[in-house]
Short mmCIF file of C-alpha atoms and ligand atoms in Angstrom, two decimals:
data_model
loop_
_atom_site.label_atom_id
_atom_site.label_comp_id
_atom_site.label_asym_id
_atom_site.label_seq_id
_atom_site.Cartn_x
_atom_site.Cartn_y
_atom_site.Cartn_z
CA UNK Y 1 -4.87 -16.44 -6.97
CA UNK Y 2 -4.27 -12.68 -6.66
CA UNK Y 3 -1.77 -11.80 -3.93
CA UNK Y 4 -0.62 -8.18 -4.12
CA UNK Y 5 1.59 -5.81 -2.16
CA UNK Y 6 0.37 -2.22 -1.84
CA UNK Y 7 3.31 0.13 -1.48
CA UNK Y 8 3.55 3.86 -2.07
CA UNK Y 9 5.79 6.78 -2.83
CA UNK Y 10 5.58 7.95 0.78
CA UNK Y 11 3.65 7.66 4.00
CA UNK Y 12 0.12 9.11 3.96
CA UNK Y 13 -0.36 8.82 0.20
CA UNK Y 14 -3.53 6.74 0.45
CA UNK Y 15 -2.25 3.14 0.60
CA UNK Y 16 -4.75 2.07 3.26
CA UNK Y 17 -7.72 3.60 1.44
CA UNK Y 18 -6.67 1.95 -1.83
CA UNK Y 19 -5.87 -1.37 -0.13
CA UNK Y 20 -9.31 -1.38 1.51
CA UNK Y 21 -11.05 -0.77 -1.81
CA UNK Y 22 -8.90 -3.44 -3.44
CA UNK Y 23 -9.54 -6.04 -0.72
CA UNK Y 24 -13.26 -5.38 -0.99
CA UNK Y 25 -13.25 -5.58 -4.80
CA UNK Y 26 -11.16 -8.79 -4.87
CA UNK Y 27 -12.88 -10.46 -1.92
CA UNK Y 28 -9.37 -10.60 -0.46
CA UNK Y 29 -7.94 -10.80 3.02
CA UNK Y 30 -5.93 -7.75 4.17
CA UNK Y 31 -2.67 -7.85 6.14
CA UNK Y 32 -0.58 -5.00 7.55
CA UNK Y 33 2.58 -6.72 8.80
CA UNK Y 34 3.73 -3.90 11.10
CA UNK Y 35 1.58 -1.06 12.41
CA UNK Y 36 3.71 1.77 13.81
CA UNK Y 37 1.60 4.34 15.66
CA UNK Y 38 -2.01 4.15 16.72
CA UNK Y 39 -3.16 7.79 16.66
CA UNK Y 40 -6.48 7.85 14.85
CA UNK Y 41 -6.62 4.04 14.93
CA UNK Y 42 -4.70 1.37 13.08
CA UNK Y 43 -4.73 0.77 9.33
CA UNK Y 44 -6.41 -2.59 9.99
CA UNK Y 45 -9.25 -0.88 11.87
CA UNK Y 46 -9.76 1.55 9.00
CA UNK Y 47 -9.80 -1.29 6.49
CA UNK Y 48 -12.43 -3.08 8.58
CA UNK Y 49 -14.64 -0.01 8.24
CA UNK Y 50 -13.92 0.71 4.55
CA UNK Y 51 -14.03 -2.93 3.40
CA UNK Y 52 -16.81 -4.44 5.50
CA UNK Y 53 -16.64 -7.95 4.05
CA UNK Y 54 -12.85 -8.23 3.87
CA UNK Y 55 -11.13 -10.53 6.34
CA UNK Y 56 -8.58 -8.43 8.23
CA UNK Y 57 -5.67 -10.54 9.49
CA UNK Y 58 -3.86 -9.63 12.70
CA UNK Y 59 -0.63 -7.63 12.39
CA UNK Y 60 2.65 -9.35 13.24
CA UNK Y 61 3.57 -6.31 15.35
CA UNK Y 62 1.63 -3.30 16.64
CA UNK Y 63 4.03 -0.59 17.81
CA UNK Y 64 3.23 2.60 19.68
CA UNK Y 65 5.30 5.28 17.98
CA UNK Y 66 4.30 6.75 14.59
CA UNK Y 67 7.70 6.47 12.92
CA UNK Y 68 9.76 4.04 10.87
CA UNK Y 69 9.07 0.46 12.06
CA UNK Y 70 12.75 -0.16 12.90
CA UNK Y 71 12.77 2.80 15.30
CA UNK Y 72 9.24 2.20 16.63
CA UNK Y 73 10.32 -1.36 17.48
CA UNK Y 74 13.48 -0.14 19.22
CA UNK Y 75 11.43 2.29 21.34
CA UNK Y 76 8.98 -0.48 22.31
CA UNK Y 77 11.80 -2.96 22.97
CA UNK Y 78 10.44 -5.31 20.31
CA UNK Y 79 12.45 -7.35 17.80
CA UNK Y 80 10.79 -7.53 14.40
CA UNK Y 81 11.00 -11.13 13.20
CA UNK Y 82 11.00 -12.66 9.74
CA UNK Y 83 7.52 -11.40 8.77
CA UNK Y 84 6.50 -14.47 6.82
CA UNK Y 85 3.35 -14.14 4.73
CA UNK Y 86 0.19 -15.42 6.43
CA UNK Y 87 -1.38 -18.66 5.26
CA UNK Y 88 -4.63 -17.82 3.50
CA UNK Y 89 -6.49 -19.79 0.88
CA UNK Y 90 -7.87 -16.90 -1.22
CA UNK Y 91 -6.61 -13.55 -2.49
CA UNK Y 92 -4.48 -11.37 -0.23
CA UNK Y 93 -3.64 -7.67 -0.08
CA UNK Y 94 -0.55 -6.75 1.95
CA UNK Y 95 0.06 -3.09 2.87
CA UNK Y 96 3.62 -2.00 3.50
CA UNK Y 97 4.59 0.72 5.96
CA UNK Y 98 5.44 4.09 4.36
CA UNK Y 99 7.44 3.87 1.13
CA UNK Y 100 9.57 1.18 -0.52
CA UNK Y 101 12.81 1.81 1.36
CA UNK Y 102 11.39 2.06 4.86
CA UNK Y 103 13.43 -0.03 7.31
CA UNK Y 104 11.63 -2.75 9.25
CA UNK Y 105 15.02 -3.48 10.80
CA UNK Y 106 18.38 -1.90 10.04
CA UNK Y 107 19.10 -4.97 7.91
CA UNK Y 108 15.62 -5.28 6.33
CA UNK Y 109 14.12 -2.66 4.04
CA UNK Y 110 10.51 -2.89 2.86
CA UNK Y 111 11.58 -3.70 -0.71
CA UNK Y 112 13.85 -6.52 0.53
CA UNK Y 113 10.84 -8.03 2.24
CA UNK Y 114 8.70 -7.64 -0.90
CA UNK Y 115 11.42 -9.39 -2.94
CA UNK Y 116 11.52 -12.30 -0.49
CA UNK Y 117 7.75 -12.65 -0.64
CA UNK Y 118 7.92 -12.70 -4.44
CA UNK Y 119 4.59 -10.91 -4.92
CA UNK Y 120 3.78 -8.18 -7.46
CA UNK Y 121 3.42 -4.65 -6.12
CA UNK Y 122 1.04 -1.79 -6.79
CA UNK Y 123 2.50 1.68 -6.24
CA UNK Y 124 0.14 4.30 -4.79
CA UNK Y 125 1.23 7.79 -5.82
CA UNK Y 126 -0.09 11.28 -5.25
CA UNK Y 127 -0.92 13.38 -8.26
CA UNK Y 128 0.59 16.43 -6.48
CA UNK Y 129 3.80 18.21 -7.51
CA UNK Y 130 6.87 16.04 -6.96
CA UNK Y 131 5.15 12.81 -7.80
CA UNK Y 132 7.04 12.10 -11.05
CA UNK Y 133 10.42 11.73 -9.40
CA UNK Y 134 9.09 9.93 -6.31
CA UNK Y 135 7.18 7.43 -8.40
CA UNK Y 136 9.99 6.78 -10.89
CA UNK Y 137 12.37 6.26 -7.97
CA UNK Y 138 9.99 3.79 -6.41
CA UNK Y 139 9.75 1.90 -9.70
CA UNK Y 140 13.54 1.69 -9.89
CA UNK Y 141 13.86 0.46 -6.33
CA UNK Y 142 11.32 -2.30 -6.89
CA UNK Y 143 12.64 -3.38 -10.27
CA UNK Y 144 16.24 -3.43 -9.08
CA UNK Y 145 15.08 -6.23 -6.76
CA UNK Y 146 13.15 -8.00 -9.54
CA UNK Y 147 9.80 -7.15 -7.95
CA UNK Y 148 7.09 -7.13 -10.59
CA UNK Y 149 5.16 -3.86 -10.64
CA UNK Y 150 1.50 -4.45 -11.41
CA UNK Y 151 1.06 -0.73 -11.99
CA UNK Y 152 0.62 2.70 -10.48
CA UNK Y 153 -2.55 4.02 -8.85
CA UNK Y 154 -2.92 7.75 -8.42
CA UNK Y 155 -4.76 9.56 -5.63
CA UNK Y 156 -6.00 13.14 -5.92
CA UNK Y 157 -6.95 15.66 -8.58
CA UNK Y 158 -6.34 14.60 -12.18
CA UNK Y 159 -2.84 15.57 -13.39
CA UNK Y 160 -2.65 14.09 -16.89
CA UNK Y 161 0.85 15.40 -17.58
CA UNK Y 162 2.39 13.84 -14.46
CA UNK Y 163 0.34 10.64 -14.73
CA UNK Y 164 1.30 10.26 -18.41
CA UNK Y 165 4.98 10.96 -17.77
CA UNK Y 166 5.14 8.35 -15.01
CA UNK Y 167 3.42 5.63 -16.95
CA UNK Y 168 5.33 6.29 -20.20
CA UNK Y 169 8.80 6.90 -18.77
CA UNK Y 170 8.35 4.29 -16.06
CA UNK Y 171 6.75 1.79 -18.40
CA UNK Y 172 4.14 0.85 -15.81
CA UNK Y 173 0.40 0.35 -16.30
CA UNK Y 174 -1.87 3.19 -15.18
CA UNK Y 175 -4.31 1.41 -12.89
CA UNK Y 176 -6.57 4.42 -12.46
CA UNK Y 177 -6.95 7.40 -10.17
CA UNK Y 178 -8.96 7.60 -6.98
CA UNK Y 179 -10.39 11.09 -6.60
CA UNK Y 180 -10.51 12.65 -3.15
CA UNK Y 181 -13.72 11.24 -1.63
CA UNK Y 182 -15.95 13.28 0.63
CA UNK Y 183 -17.36 11.57 2.53
CA UNK Y 184 -14.99 8.63 2.51
CA UNK Y 185 -16.86 5.48 3.49
CA UNK Y 186 -17.33 1.90 2.31
CA UNK Y 187 -20.00 2.92 -0.20
CA UNK Y 188 -18.18 5.89 -1.78
CA UNK Y 189 -14.95 3.87 -1.95
CA UNK Y 190 -16.62 0.88 -3.63
CA UNK Y 191 -18.32 3.21 -6.12
CA UNK Y 192 -15.03 5.00 -6.86
CA UNK Y 193 -13.31 1.66 -7.44
CA UNK Y 194 -16.00 0.60 -9.83
CA UNK Y 195 -15.76 3.89 -11.75
CA UNK Y 196 -12.03 4.57 -11.70
CA UNK Y 197 -9.83 1.52 -10.98
CA UNK Y 198 -8.74 -0.92 -13.69
CA UNK Y 199 -9.58 -4.12 -11.84
CA UNK Y 200 -9.25 -5.97 -15.16
CA UNK Y 201 -5.47 -5.33 -14.89
CA UNK Y 202 -5.31 -6.54 -11.29
CA UNK Y 203 -7.60 -9.52 -10.76
N1 ATP N 301 -9.22 8.92 -2.03
C1 ATP N 301 -9.28 9.49 -0.82
N2 ATP N 301 -10.33 10.26 -0.49
C2 ATP N 301 -10.41 10.84 0.72
N3 ATP N 301 -9.46 10.72 1.67
C3 ATP N 301 -8.40 9.96 1.40
C4 ATP N 301 -8.25 9.30 0.15
N4 ATP N 301 -7.07 8.62 0.16
C5 ATP N 301 -6.53 8.86 1.36
N5 ATP N 301 -7.31 9.66 2.12
C6 ATP N 301 -7.04 10.15 3.48
O1 ATP N 301 -5.68 10.56 3.52
C7 ATP N 301 -5.08 10.12 4.72
C8 ATP N 301 -3.90 9.20 4.37
O2 ATP N 301 -4.40 8.08 3.70
P1 ATP N 301 -3.92 6.61 4.09
O3 ATP N 301 -4.05 6.37 5.55
O4 ATP N 301 -4.66 5.67 3.17
O5 ATP N 301 -2.37 6.71 3.72
P2 ATP N 301 -1.23 5.59 3.86
O6 ATP N 301 -0.38 5.74 2.65
O7 ATP N 301 -1.88 4.28 4.10
O8 ATP N 301 -0.43 6.03 5.15
P3 ATP N 301 0.57 5.13 6.06
O9 ATP N 301 1.93 5.29 5.45
O10 ATP N 301 0.45 5.78 7.41
O11 ATP N 301 0.08 3.70 6.07
C9 ATP N 301 -6.17 9.45 5.53
O12 ATP N 301 -6.73 10.40 6.41
C10 ATP N 301 -7.17 9.02 4.49
O13 ATP N 301 -8.49 8.93 4.99
MG1 MG N 302 -1.64 2.96 5.67
#
């Protein structure tokens, strides 16, 4: 059964959009353990719109401030607990907050959580300048914790030099590139997945 973590090189790289397309394509449930900040709606709400048949599980914590979960929790006076994986029978897509070393608590980084869960991770990376170093660093962080990397998904304009460098130097499968979609909706996302994402390497 396919259970995958969707992490990224940074916040705002396109994890939610990719995770929605993935949940829809796999017929998977989607879970965002901690939502920090609600401006423009939660990630779970956006997945509900972009992946209309996916089952969206409730977050463990919904915090008000758009910042690192450890700080958003402090501001709200909330203690983030153990964040155990939900019990679901079928496939599951889990979206982390921000990048791989984001703190959920001062003693719990995102990658530590991923390692405890023992699930493979997909890295979502921009194609924009700076992506080679950010993506290779993310690969090192995950592998240093023995987290299996299912591959890297790129978002944005094609940048064959950067994409090739990352996948060769990082030794990670290229899972495809989502172009910038306008409009972005359930239909255009499903079509882009069909055309551009290597589901054969993920399912
Ligand atoms: N392929 C795409 N086409 C069009 N817009 C996109 C695409 N990918 C991402 N976006 C837009 O870019 C913004 C950031 O994307 P998204 O919310 O998926 O990032 P994120 O990595 O999940 O961020 P966070 O760290 O806050 O969870 C959103 O406004 C989203 O709609
Ligand atoms: Mg997101």
